[in-house]
Amino acid sequence: MELEKLARRLGAAIQQDKVYLDFQTAMKNNEEDTALNDLMGKIKLLQMSYQHEASQETPDEKKLEQYNNEFQGLYAQVMTNENMKAYEEARQAVDDMMNYLTGILALCVNGEDPETCDPRAHAHDHNCGGECSSCGGCH
């Protein structure tokens, strides 16, 4: 099937793109960041404690509030970690790239010229931000 071959070639090209390579580097840096992983482990334990308490017949609201406050503090620490910030930026760049590419494909399926169609131009026409999964206005 020719389309499948083309899709696989596109996949290989994506894996060579700087946006993808930066994302892979950011993931690796996150995995190797022991301080970040410790924080993530604490968050998971805290979430389990919260869920356990919330599932009780009469949950202790003070405990739930305490867990929530601890979670907020840990989450803030995670999100200020330099490796996590770089990861989030790289993840967003990959998401943007994929939304753009799938937007081109969607426009082509709707009969637009594959050489000139631009999903960003259509996003402005429909005020949808470029994410076509919930739209339908780019017919």
PDB file of C-alpha atoms in Angstrom:
ATOM      1  CA  MET A   1       0.000   0.000   0.000  1.00  0.00           C
ATOM      2  CA  GLU A   2       1.625   3.228  -1.198  1.00  0.00           C
ATOM      3  CA  LEU A   3      -0.011   5.473   1.427  1.00  0.00           C
ATOM      4  CA  GLU A   4       1.308   3.301   4.244  1.00  0.00           C
ATOM      5  CA  LYS A   5       4.833   3.531   2.818  1.00  0.00           C
ATOM      6  CA  LEU A   6       4.532   7.303   2.623  1.00  0.00           C
ATOM      7  CA  ALA A   7       3.240   7.470   6.199  1.00  0.00           C
ATOM      8  CA  ARG A   8       6.193   5.385   7.385  1.00  0.00           C
ATOM      9  CA  ARG A   9       8.602   7.648   5.489  1.00  0.00           C
ATOM     10  CA  LEU A  10       6.974  10.670   7.121  1.00  0.00           C
ATOM     11  CA  GLY A  11       7.354   8.966  10.507  1.00  0.00           C
ATOM     12  CA  ALA A  12      11.043   8.386   9.841  1.00  0.00           C
ATOM     13  CA  ALA A  13      11.455  12.027   8.774  1.00  0.00           C
ATOM     14  CA  ILE A  14       9.717  13.207  11.951  1.00  0.00           C
ATOM     15  CA  GLN A  15      12.175  11.141  13.997  1.00  0.00           C
ATOM     16  CA  GLN A  16      15.044  13.014  12.314  1.00  0.00           C
ATOM     17  CA  ASP A  17      13.528  16.463  12.873  1.00  0.00           C
ATOM     18  CA  LYS A  18      15.142  18.773  15.448  1.00  0.00           C
ATOM     19  CA  VAL A  19      11.806  19.233  17.254  1.00  0.00           C
ATOM     20  CA  TYR A  20      11.535  15.473  17.820  1.00  0.00           C
ATOM     21  CA  LEU A  21      15.219  15.102  18.729  1.00  0.00           C
ATOM     22  CA  ASP A  22      14.951  17.929  21.273  1.00  0.00           C
ATOM     23  CA  PHE A  23      11.920  16.173  22.797  1.00  0.00           C
ATOM     24  CA  GLN A  24      13.858  12.912  23.087  1.00  0.00           C
ATOM     25  CA  THR A  25      16.741  14.730  24.788  1.00  0.00           C
ATOM     26  CA  ALA A  26      14.344  16.423  27.222  1.00  0.00           C
ATOM     27  CA  MET A  27      12.728  13.070  28.095  1.00  0.00           C
ATOM     28  CA  LYS A  28      16.145  11.521  28.721  1.00  0.00           C
ATOM     29  CA  ASN A  29      17.168  14.449  30.922  1.00  0.00           C
ATOM     30  CA  ASN A  30      13.969  14.051  32.955  1.00  0.00           C
ATOM     31  CA  GLU A  31      14.578  10.331  33.390  1.00  0.00           C
ATOM     32  CA  GLU A  32      18.121  10.997  34.633  1.00  0.00           C
ATOM     33  CA  ASP A  33      17.149  13.813  37.037  1.00  0.00           C
ATOM     34  CA  THR A  34      17.068  12.059  40.430  1.00  0.00           C
ATOM     35  CA  ALA A  35      15.722  15.107  42.283  1.00  0.00           C
ATOM     36  CA  LEU A  36      12.853  15.384  39.811  1.00  0.00           C
ATOM     37  CA  ASN A  37      12.140  11.668  40.028  1.00  0.00           C
ATOM     38  CA  ASP A  38      12.090  11.866  43.826  1.00  0.00           C
ATOM     39  CA  LEU A  39       9.516  14.662  43.613  1.00  0.00           C
ATOM     40  CA  MET A  40       7.433  12.658  41.137  1.00  0.00           C
ATOM     41  CA  GLY A  41       7.558   9.651  43.471  1.00  0.00           C
ATOM     42  CA  LYS A  42       6.368  11.794  46.368  1.00  0.00           C
ATOM     43  CA  ILE A  43       3.507  13.086  44.232  1.00  0.00           C
ATOM     44  CA  LYS A  44       2.430   9.530  43.370  1.00  0.00           C
ATOM     45  CA  LEU A  45       2.474   8.491  47.021  1.00  0.00           C
ATOM     46  CA  LEU A  46       0.542  11.601  47.957  1.00  0.00           C
ATOM     47  CA  GLN A  47      -2.052  10.909  45.265  1.00  0.00           C
ATOM     48  CA  MET A  48      -2.459   7.355  46.549  1.00  0.00           C
ATOM     49  CA  SER A  49      -2.906   8.643  50.105  1.00  0.00           C
ATOM     50  CA  TYR A  50      -5.449  11.183  48.920  1.00  0.00           C
ATOM     51  CA  GLN A  51      -7.399   8.575  46.937  1.00  0.00           C
ATOM     52  CA  HIS A  52      -7.362   6.185  49.891  1.00  0.00           C
ATOM     53  CA  GLU A  53      -8.676   8.839  52.247  1.00  0.00           C
ATOM     54  CA  ALA A  54     -11.255  10.093  49.735  1.00  0.00           C
ATOM     55  CA  SER A  55     -12.607   6.560  49.307  1.00  0.00           C
ATOM     56  CA  GLN A  56     -13.335   6.185  53.026  1.00  0.00           C
ATOM     57  CA  GLU A  57     -16.968   6.144  54.123  1.00  0.00           C
ATOM     58  CA  THR A  58     -16.359   9.386  56.011  1.00  0.00           C
ATOM     59  CA  PRO A  59     -13.195  10.995  54.630  1.00  0.00           C
ATOM     60  CA  ASP A  60     -11.253  13.297  56.914  1.00  0.00           C
ATOM     61  CA  GLU A  61     -11.574  16.684  55.192  1.00  0.00           C
ATOM     62  CA  LYS A  62      -8.564  18.077  57.058  1.00  0.00           C
ATOM     63  CA  LYS A  63      -6.376  15.241  55.761  1.00  0.00           C
ATOM     64  CA  LEU A  64      -7.676  15.788  52.239  1.00  0.00           C
ATOM     65  CA  GLU A  65      -6.910  19.487  52.479  1.00  0.00           C
ATOM     66  CA  GLN A  66      -3.443  18.713  53.843  1.00  0.00           C
ATOM     67  CA  TYR A  67      -2.796  16.278  50.985  1.00  0.00           C
ATOM     68  CA  ASN A  68      -4.001  18.858  48.487  1.00  0.00           C
ATOM     69  CA  ASN A  69      -1.732  21.535  49.942  1.00  0.00           C
ATOM     70  CA  GLU A  70       1.250  19.167  49.896  1.00  0.00           C
ATOM     71  CA  PHE A  71       0.425  18.255  46.309  1.00  0.00           C
ATOM     72  CA  GLN A  72       0.331  21.914  45.265  1.00  0.00           C
ATOM     73  CA  GLY A  73       3.745  22.500  46.834  1.00  0.00           C
ATOM     74  CA  LEU A  74       5.319  19.442  45.226  1.00  0.00           C
ATOM     75  CA  TYR A  75       3.735  20.226  41.865  1.00  0.00           C
ATOM     76  CA  ALA A  76       5.137  23.765  41.994  1.00  0.00           C
ATOM     77  CA  GLN A  77       8.595  22.325  42.668  1.00  0.00           C
ATOM     78  CA  VAL A  78       8.254  19.905  39.749  1.00  0.00           C
ATOM     79  CA  MET A  79       7.139  22.621  37.356  1.00  0.00           C
ATOM     80  CA  THR A  80      10.029  24.939  38.303  1.00  0.00           C
ATOM     81  CA  ASN A  81      12.602  22.186  37.705  1.00  0.00           C
ATOM     82  CA  GLU A  82      14.717  23.204  34.694  1.00  0.00           C
ATOM     83  CA  ASN A  83      14.531  19.745  33.115  1.00  0.00           C
ATOM     84  CA  MET A  84      10.747  19.666  33.489  1.00  0.00           C
ATOM     85  CA  LYS A  85      10.423  23.145  31.976  1.00  0.00           C
ATOM     86  CA  ALA A  86      12.560  22.075  29.008  1.00  0.00           C
ATOM     87  CA  TYR A  87      10.490  18.888  28.675  1.00  0.00           C
ATOM     88  CA  GLU A  88       7.194  20.799  28.681  1.00  0.00           C
ATOM     89  CA  GLU A  89       8.479  23.202  26.022  1.00  0.00           C
ATOM     90  CA  ALA A  90       9.740  20.332  23.869  1.00  0.00           C
ATOM     91  CA  ARG A  91       6.493  18.376  24.320  1.00  0.00           C
ATOM     92  CA  GLN A  92       4.480  21.423  23.266  1.00  0.00           C
ATOM     93  CA  ALA A  93       6.685  21.865  20.197  1.00  0.00           C
ATOM     94  CA  VAL A  94       6.072  18.217  19.188  1.00  0.00           C
ATOM     95  CA  ASP A  95       2.323  18.645  19.775  1.00  0.00           C
ATOM     96  CA  ASP A  96       2.331  21.809  17.643  1.00  0.00           C
ATOM     97  CA  MET A  97       4.250  20.056  14.868  1.00  0.00           C
ATOM     98  CA  MET A  98       1.896  17.069  14.872  1.00  0.00           C
ATOM     99  CA  ASN A  99      -1.209  19.291  14.931  1.00  0.00           C
ATOM    100  CA  TYR A 100       0.176  21.212  11.970  1.00  0.00           C
ATOM    101  CA  LEU A 101       0.959  18.051   9.996  1.00  0.00           C
ATOM    102  CA  THR A 102      -2.396  16.424  10.705  1.00  0.00           C
ATOM    103  CA  GLY A 103      -4.038  19.734   9.834  1.00  0.00           C
ATOM    104  CA  ILE A 104      -2.411  19.622   6.405  1.00  0.00           C
ATOM    105  CA  LEU A 105      -3.673  16.076   5.909  1.00  0.00           C
ATOM    106  CA  ALA A 106      -7.191  17.054   6.989  1.00  0.00           C
ATOM    107  CA  LEU A 107      -7.219  19.947   4.541  1.00  0.00           C
ATOM    108  CA  CYS A 108      -6.027  17.654   1.753  1.00  0.00           C
ATOM    109  CA  VAL A 109      -8.792  15.163   2.534  1.00  0.00           C
ATOM    110  CA  ASN A 110     -11.210  18.082   2.200  1.00  0.00           C
ATOM    111  CA  GLY A 111      -9.913  18.810  -1.306  1.00  0.00           C
ATOM    112  CA  GLU A 112      -7.417  21.607  -0.636  1.00  0.00           C
ATOM    113  CA  ASP A 113      -4.208  21.892  -2.625  1.00  0.00           C
ATOM    114  CA  PRO A 114      -1.515  19.782  -0.853  1.00  0.00           C
ATOM    115  CA  GLU A 115       1.188  22.191  -2.056  1.00  0.00           C
ATOM    116  CA  THR A 116      -0.345  25.362  -0.636  1.00  0.00           C
ATOM    117  CA  CYS A 117      -2.898  24.568   2.086  1.00  0.00           C
ATOM    118  CA  ASP A 118      -2.058  25.946   5.522  1.00  0.00           C
ATOM    119  CA  PRO A 119      -3.950  24.826   8.631  1.00  0.00           C
ATOM    120  CA  ARG A 120      -2.747  27.921  10.485  1.00  0.00           C
ATOM    121  CA  ALA A 121      -4.613  30.133   8.050  1.00  0.00           C
ATOM    122  CA  HIS A 122      -7.762  28.066   8.561  1.00  0.00           C
ATOM    123  CA  ALA A 123      -7.356  28.168  12.334  1.00  0.00           C
ATOM    124  CA  HIS A 124      -7.565  31.955  12.228  1.00  0.00           C
ATOM    125  CA  ASP A 125     -10.647  31.790  10.017  1.00  0.00           C
ATOM    126  CA  HIS A 126     -12.450  29.627  12.557  1.00  0.00           C
ATOM    127  CA  ASN A 127     -10.887  30.875  15.811  1.00  0.00           C
ATOM    128  CA  CYS A 128     -10.106  27.301  16.806  1.00  0.00           C
ATOM    129  CA  GLY A 129      -6.407  27.600  17.591  1.00  0.00           C
ATOM    130  CA  GLY A 130      -5.367  25.016  15.028  1.00  0.00           C
ATOM    131  CA  GLU A 131      -6.540  21.914  16.884  1.00  0.00           C
ATOM    132  CA  CYS A 132      -8.930  20.240  14.468  1.00  0.00           C
ATOM    133  CA  SER A 133      -9.989  17.234  16.560  1.00  0.00           C
ATOM    134  CA  SER A 134     -13.011  19.016  18.050  1.00  0.00           C
ATOM    135  CA  CYS A 135     -13.759  21.260  15.104  1.00  0.00           C
ATOM    136  CA  GLY A 136     -15.435  20.595  11.851  1.00  0.00           C
ATOM    137  CA  GLY A 137     -15.481  24.124  10.573  1.00  0.00           C
ATOM    138  CA  CYS A 138     -12.685  23.711   8.016  1.00  0.00           C
ATOM    139  CA  HIS A 139     -14.790  21.822   5.500  1.00  0.00           C
TER     140      HIS A 139
END
